[in-house]
Coordinates of C-alpha atoms and ligand atoms in Angstrom, one line a residue:
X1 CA -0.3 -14.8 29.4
X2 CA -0.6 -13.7 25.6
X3 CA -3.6 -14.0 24.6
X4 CA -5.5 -13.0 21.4
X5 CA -8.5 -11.6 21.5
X6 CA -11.6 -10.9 19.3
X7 CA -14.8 -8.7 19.8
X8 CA -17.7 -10.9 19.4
X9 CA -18.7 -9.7 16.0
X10 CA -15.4 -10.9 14.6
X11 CA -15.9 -14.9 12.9
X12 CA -19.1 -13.5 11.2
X13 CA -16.8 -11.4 8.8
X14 CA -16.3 -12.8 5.4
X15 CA -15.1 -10.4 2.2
X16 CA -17.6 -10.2 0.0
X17 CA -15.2 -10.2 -3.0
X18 CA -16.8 -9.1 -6.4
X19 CA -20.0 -8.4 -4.7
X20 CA -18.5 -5.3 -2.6
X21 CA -19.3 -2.3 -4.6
X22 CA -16.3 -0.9 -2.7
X23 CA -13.3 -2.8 -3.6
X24 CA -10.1 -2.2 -1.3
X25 CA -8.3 -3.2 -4.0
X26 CA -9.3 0.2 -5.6
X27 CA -7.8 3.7 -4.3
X28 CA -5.2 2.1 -1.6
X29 CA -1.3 2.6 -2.4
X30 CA -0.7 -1.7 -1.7
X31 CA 2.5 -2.1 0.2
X32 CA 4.7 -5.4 -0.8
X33 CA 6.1 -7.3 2.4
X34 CA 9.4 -9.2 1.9
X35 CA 8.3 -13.2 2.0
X36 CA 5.3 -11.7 -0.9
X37 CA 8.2 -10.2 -2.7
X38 CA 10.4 -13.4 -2.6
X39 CA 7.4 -15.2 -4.0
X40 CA 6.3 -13.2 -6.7
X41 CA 9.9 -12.8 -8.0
X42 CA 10.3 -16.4 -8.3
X43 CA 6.8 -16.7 -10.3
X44 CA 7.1 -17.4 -13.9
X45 CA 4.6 -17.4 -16.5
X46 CA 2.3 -14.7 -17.4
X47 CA 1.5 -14.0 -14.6
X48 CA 5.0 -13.2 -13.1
X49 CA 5.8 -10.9 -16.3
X50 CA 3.0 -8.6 -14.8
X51 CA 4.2 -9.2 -11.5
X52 CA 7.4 -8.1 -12.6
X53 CA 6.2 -5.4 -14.4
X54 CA 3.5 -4.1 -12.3
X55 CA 5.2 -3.5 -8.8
X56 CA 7.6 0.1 -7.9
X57 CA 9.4 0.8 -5.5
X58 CA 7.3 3.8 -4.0
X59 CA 8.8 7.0 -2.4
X60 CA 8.9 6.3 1.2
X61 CA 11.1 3.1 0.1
X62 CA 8.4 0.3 0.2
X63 CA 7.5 -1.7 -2.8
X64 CA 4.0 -2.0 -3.9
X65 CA 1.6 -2.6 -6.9
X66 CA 1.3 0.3 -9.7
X67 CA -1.9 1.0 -9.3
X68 CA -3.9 1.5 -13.2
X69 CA -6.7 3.7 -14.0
X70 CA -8.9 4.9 -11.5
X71 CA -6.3 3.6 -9.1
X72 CA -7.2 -0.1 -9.7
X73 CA -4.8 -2.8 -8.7
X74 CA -3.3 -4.0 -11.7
X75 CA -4.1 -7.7 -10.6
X76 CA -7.5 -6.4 -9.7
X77 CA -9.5 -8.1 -12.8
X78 CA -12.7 -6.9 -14.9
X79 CA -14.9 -9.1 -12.2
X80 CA -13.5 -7.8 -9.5
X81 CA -11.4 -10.6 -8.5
X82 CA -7.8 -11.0 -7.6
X83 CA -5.3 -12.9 -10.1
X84 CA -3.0 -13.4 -7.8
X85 CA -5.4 -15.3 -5.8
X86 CA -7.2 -16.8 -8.3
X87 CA -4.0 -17.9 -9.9
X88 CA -2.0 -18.8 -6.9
X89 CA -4.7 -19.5 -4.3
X90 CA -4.8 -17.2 -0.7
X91 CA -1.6 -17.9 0.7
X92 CA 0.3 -15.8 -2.4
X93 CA -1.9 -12.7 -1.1
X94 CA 0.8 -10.2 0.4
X95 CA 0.3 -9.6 4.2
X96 CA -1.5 -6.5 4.1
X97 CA -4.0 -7.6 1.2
X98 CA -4.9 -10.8 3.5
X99 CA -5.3 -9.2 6.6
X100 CA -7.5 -6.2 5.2
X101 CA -10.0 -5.2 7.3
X102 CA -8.3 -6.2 10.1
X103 CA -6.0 -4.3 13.0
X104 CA -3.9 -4.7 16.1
X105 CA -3.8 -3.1 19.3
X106 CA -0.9 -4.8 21.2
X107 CA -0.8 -4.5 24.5
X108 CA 1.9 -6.0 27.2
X109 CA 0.4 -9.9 27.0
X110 CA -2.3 -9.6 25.2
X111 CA -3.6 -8.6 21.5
X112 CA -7.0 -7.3 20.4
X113 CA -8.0 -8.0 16.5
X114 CA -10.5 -6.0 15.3
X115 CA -12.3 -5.1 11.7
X116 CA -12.2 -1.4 10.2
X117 CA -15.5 0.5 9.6
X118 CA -13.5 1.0 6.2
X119 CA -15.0 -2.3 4.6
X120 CA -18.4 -2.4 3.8
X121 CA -19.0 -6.1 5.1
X122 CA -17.6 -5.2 8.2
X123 CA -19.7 -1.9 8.7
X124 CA -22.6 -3.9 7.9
X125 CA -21.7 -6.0 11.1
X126 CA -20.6 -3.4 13.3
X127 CA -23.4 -0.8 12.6
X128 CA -26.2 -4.0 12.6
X129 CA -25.2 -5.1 16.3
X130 CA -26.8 -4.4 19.0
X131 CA -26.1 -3.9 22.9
X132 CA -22.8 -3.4 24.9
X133 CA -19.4 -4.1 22.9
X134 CA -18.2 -7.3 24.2
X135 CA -15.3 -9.9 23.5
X136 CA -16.0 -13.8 22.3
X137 CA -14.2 -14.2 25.6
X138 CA -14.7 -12.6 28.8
X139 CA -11.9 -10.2 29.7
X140 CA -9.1 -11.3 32.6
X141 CA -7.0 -9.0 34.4
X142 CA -3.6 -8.4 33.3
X143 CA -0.4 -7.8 34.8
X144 CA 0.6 -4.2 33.9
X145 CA -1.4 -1.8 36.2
X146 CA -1.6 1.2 33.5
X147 CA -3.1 -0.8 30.8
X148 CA -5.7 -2.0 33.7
X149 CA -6.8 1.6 33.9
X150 CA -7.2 2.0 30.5
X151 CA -9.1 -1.3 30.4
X152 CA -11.4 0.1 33.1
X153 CA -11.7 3.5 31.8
X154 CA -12.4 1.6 27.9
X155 CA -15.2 -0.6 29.7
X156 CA -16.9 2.4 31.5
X157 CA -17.1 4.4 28.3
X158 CA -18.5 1.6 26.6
X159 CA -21.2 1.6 29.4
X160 CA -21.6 5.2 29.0
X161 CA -22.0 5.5 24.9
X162 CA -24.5 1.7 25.2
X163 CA -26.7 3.5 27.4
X164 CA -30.4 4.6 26.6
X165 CA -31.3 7.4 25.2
X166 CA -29.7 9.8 22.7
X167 CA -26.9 8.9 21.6
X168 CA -25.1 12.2 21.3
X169 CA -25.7 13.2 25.2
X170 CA -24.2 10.2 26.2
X171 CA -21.1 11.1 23.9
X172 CA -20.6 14.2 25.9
X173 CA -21.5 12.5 29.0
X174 CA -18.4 10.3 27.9
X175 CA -16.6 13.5 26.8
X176 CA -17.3 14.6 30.8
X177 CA -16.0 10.7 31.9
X178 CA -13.0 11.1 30.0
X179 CA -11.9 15.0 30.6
X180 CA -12.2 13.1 34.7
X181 CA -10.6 9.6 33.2
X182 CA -7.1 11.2 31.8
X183 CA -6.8 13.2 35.1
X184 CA -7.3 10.2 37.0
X185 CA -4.8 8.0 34.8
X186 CA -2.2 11.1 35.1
X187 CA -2.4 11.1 38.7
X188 CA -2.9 7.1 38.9
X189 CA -6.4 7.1 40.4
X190 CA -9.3 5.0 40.2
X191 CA -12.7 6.9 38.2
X192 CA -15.7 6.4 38.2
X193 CA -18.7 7.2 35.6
X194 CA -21.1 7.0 38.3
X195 CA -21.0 10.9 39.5
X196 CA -21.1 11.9 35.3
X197 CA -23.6 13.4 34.5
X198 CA -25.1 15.5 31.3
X199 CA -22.6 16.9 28.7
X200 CA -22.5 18.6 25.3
X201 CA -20.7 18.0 22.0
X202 CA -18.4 20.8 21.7
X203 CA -18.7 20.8 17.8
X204 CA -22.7 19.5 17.3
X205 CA -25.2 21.9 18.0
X206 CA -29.1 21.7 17.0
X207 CA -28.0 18.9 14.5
X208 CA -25.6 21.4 12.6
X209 CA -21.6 20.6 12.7
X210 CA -19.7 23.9 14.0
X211 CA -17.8 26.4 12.0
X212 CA -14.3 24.8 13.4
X213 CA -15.1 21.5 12.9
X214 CA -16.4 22.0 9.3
X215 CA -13.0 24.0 8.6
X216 CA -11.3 20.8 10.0
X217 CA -12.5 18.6 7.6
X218 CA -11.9 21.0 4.8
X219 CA -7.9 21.0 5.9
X220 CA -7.5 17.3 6.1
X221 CA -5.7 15.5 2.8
X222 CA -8.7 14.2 0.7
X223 CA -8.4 10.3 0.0
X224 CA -11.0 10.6 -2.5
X225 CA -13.2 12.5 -4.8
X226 CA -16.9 10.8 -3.5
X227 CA -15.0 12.6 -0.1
X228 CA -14.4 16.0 -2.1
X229 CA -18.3 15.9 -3.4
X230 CA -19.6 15.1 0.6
X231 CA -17.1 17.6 1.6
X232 CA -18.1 20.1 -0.3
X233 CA -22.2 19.5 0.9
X234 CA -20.7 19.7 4.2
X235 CA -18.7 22.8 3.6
X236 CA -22.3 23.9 2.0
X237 CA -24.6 22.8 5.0
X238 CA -26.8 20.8 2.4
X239 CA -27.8 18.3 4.8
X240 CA -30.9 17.4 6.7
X241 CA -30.9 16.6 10.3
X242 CA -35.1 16.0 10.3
X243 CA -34.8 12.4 10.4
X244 CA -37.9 10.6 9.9
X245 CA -38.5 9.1 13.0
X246 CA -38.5 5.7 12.6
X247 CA -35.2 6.2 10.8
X248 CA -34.0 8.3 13.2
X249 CA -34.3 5.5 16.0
X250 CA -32.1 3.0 13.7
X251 CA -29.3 6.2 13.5
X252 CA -29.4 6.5 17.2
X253 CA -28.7 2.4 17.9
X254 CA -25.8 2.4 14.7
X255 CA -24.2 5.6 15.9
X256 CA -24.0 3.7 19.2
X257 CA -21.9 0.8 17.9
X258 CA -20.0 3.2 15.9
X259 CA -19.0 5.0 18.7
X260 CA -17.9 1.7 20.8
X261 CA -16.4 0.8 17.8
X262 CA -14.0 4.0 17.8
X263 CA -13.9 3.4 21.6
X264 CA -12.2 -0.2 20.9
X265 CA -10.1 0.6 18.3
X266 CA -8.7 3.7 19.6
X267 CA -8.6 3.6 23.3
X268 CA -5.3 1.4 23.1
X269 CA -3.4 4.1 21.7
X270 CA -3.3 5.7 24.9
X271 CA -0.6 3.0 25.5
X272 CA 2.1 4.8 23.4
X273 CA 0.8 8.2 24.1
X274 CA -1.0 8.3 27.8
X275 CA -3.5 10.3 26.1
X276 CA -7.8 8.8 26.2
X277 CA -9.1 12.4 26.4
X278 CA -8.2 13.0 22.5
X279 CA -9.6 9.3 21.6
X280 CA -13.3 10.0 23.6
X281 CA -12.9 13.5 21.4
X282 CA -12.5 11.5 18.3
X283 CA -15.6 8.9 18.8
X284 CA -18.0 11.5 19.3
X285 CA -16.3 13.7 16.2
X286 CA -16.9 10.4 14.1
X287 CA -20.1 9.4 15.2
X288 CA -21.3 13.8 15.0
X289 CA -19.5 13.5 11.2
X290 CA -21.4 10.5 10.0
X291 CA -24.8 11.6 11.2
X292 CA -24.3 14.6 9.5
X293 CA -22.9 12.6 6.2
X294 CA -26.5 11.0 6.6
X295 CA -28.2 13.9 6.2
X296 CA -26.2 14.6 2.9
X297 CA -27.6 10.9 1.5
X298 CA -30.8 12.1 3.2
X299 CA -31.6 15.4 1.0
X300 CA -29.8 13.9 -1.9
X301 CA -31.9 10.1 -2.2
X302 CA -35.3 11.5 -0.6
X303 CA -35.0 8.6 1.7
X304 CA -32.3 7.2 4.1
X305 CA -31.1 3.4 3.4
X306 CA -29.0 1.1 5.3
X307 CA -26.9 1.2 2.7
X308 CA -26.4 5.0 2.6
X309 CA -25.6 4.6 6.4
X310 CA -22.8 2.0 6.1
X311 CA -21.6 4.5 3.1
X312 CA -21.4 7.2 5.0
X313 CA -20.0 5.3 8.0
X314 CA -16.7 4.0 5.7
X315 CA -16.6 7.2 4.4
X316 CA -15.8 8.4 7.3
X317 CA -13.1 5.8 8.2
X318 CA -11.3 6.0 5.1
X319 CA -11.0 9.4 5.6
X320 CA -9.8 9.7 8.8
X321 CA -8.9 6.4 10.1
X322 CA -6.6 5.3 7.6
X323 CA -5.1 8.5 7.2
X324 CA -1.7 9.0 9.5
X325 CA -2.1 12.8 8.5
X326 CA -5.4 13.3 9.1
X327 CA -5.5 11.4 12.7
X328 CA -2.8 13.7 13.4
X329 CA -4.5 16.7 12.4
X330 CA -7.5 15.7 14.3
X331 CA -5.6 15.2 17.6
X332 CA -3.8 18.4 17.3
X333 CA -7.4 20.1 16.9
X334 CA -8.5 18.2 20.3
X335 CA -5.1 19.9 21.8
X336 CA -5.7 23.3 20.6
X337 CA -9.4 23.1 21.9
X338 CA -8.8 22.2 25.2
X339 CA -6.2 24.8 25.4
X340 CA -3.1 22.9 25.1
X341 CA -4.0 21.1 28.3
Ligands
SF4_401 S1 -13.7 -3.7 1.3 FE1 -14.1 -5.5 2.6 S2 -15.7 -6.6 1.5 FE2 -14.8 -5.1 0.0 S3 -13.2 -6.3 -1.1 FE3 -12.2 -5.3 0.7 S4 -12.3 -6.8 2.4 FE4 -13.7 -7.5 0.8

């Protein structure tokens, strides 16, 4: 069977075009496919002269868009609207523009489609559910016996991170579930969260992010300067971690979808490289990273909105998610922390 699958959130994301205060269209080097590129060659008009004057072949080879000042998209017009759609309708987007926030995790017969915590619309989604992470249809069993394991292990640390209470103990409770989960998937066994109990984020203490994980973020490439100025609070411990209460209750539930979120997106990966232990590791760095981005807004508005908590969410994501360097990095971190194990 190939299937395609969805988590349940999915058909209630729409771009929100020149409303999004956060254009993607705005910092991102835009790669060209080839069926784009055949189109756009043969467009005439005005609006193929700037095509054919506004896209480079870049250095790794691929061509894309030459991005203006402030790294706009040249198409990308004073209202915040694309050209190239507004000239040649949605089907003359190139691939990666039209697919934007969405990603792929491929696995032997079946594919899950997900939206990044990158987009504003789509952290607005993520971080305003509630409850257990579920699919619009409920999972089947699939042939290959590894990726079954994962799918087990991937369900159990959803249960464990969806579970009351504070959301950072159950992060190192799943931190515990997965140090026992990647044994068990090296030795092909079966595990269980049941016999888990309390754990402890290695790099959050009392609210405050550790020295190593601070000096982390300070080696990762920067993917923007609003990163540089929250970096650099970071780096300065200017952040408050005395949420008001009531706000503090909406943290706990968000960071909880975050962190399934991370689960769902980056539990698959353990397909190419065996490897869940470094993905649990990642969640709980995210979720300890973006609570402590919140208390940046925090001490800098006087007051915490929803809006400063999605920002500080797709902060996050841009700069490390969509950052092959920094991933790496990160993982390599995990490595040297557990001792090379
Ligand atoms: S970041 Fe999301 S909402 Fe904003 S323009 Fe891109 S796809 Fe649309």
């Amino acid at each position: 069977m190939n299937g395609v699958v969805y988590p349940d959130y999915y058909r209630k994301f729409k771009c929100i075009a020149d409303r999004c205060t956060d254009s993607c269209c705005i910092g991102w080097e835009i790669d060209i496919d080839s069926e784009s590129m055949e189109r756009y060659k043969n467009c005439g008009g005005e609006l193929g002269r700037r095509l054919s004057e506004n896209i480079a072949l870049s250095e790794d080879g691929t061509l894309s868009f030459i991005l203006g000042e402030n790294e706009r998209c040249p198409f990308l017009n004073s209202r915040n609207l694309c050209d190239i759609y507004a000239e040649l309708g949605e089907d003359a987007l190139c691939k990666i523009c039209a697919d934007h926030p969405r990603f792929r995790s491929f696995f032997s017969d079946r594919t899950e489609v997900g939206l990044g915590l990158c987009c504003e619309a789509a952290a607005k989604i993520i971080l305003s559910r509630r409850g257990i992470f579920s699919f619009e249809n409920p999972e089947e069993p699939w042939s290959d016996s590894f990726e079954n394991a994962l799918l087990d292990i991937r369900r159990e640390a959803f249960r464990i991170v969806s579970a009351d209470g504070d959301v950072f103990e159950n992060l190192g409770r799943l931190l515990n579930f997965s140090e026992a989960a990647q044994y068990a998937l090296d030795n092909g066994e079966a595990v269980s969260a049941d016999n888990i109990f309390g754990g402890e984020l290695p790099f959050l203490k009392g609210g405050r992010l550790a020295e190593n994980a601070v000096s982390l973020l300070g080696k990762m490439e920067s993917i923007s300067a609003e990163w540089d100025n929250m970096l650099a609070e970071i780096i300065s411990g200017n952040y408050e971690t005395a949420f008001p209460e009531r706000v503090r209750f909406d943290i706990n539930e968000e960071l909880e979808q975050a962190a399934q979120y991370f689960i769902f997106r980056h539990f698959p990966e353990a397909i190419d490289d065996g490897d869940v232990l470094s993905k649990a590791y990642f969640a709980a760095f995210g979720c300890a990273v973006i609570y402590v981005m919140e208390g940046v807004y925090l001490r800098k508005n006087g007051g915490l909105s929803f809006t400063d908590r999605i920002n500080a969410a797709k902060l996050f994501s841009k700069q490390a998610e969509y950052s092959e360097e920094n991933m790496e990095m990160f993982f390599e971190w995990v490595w040297d922390m557990k001792g090379g194990s």
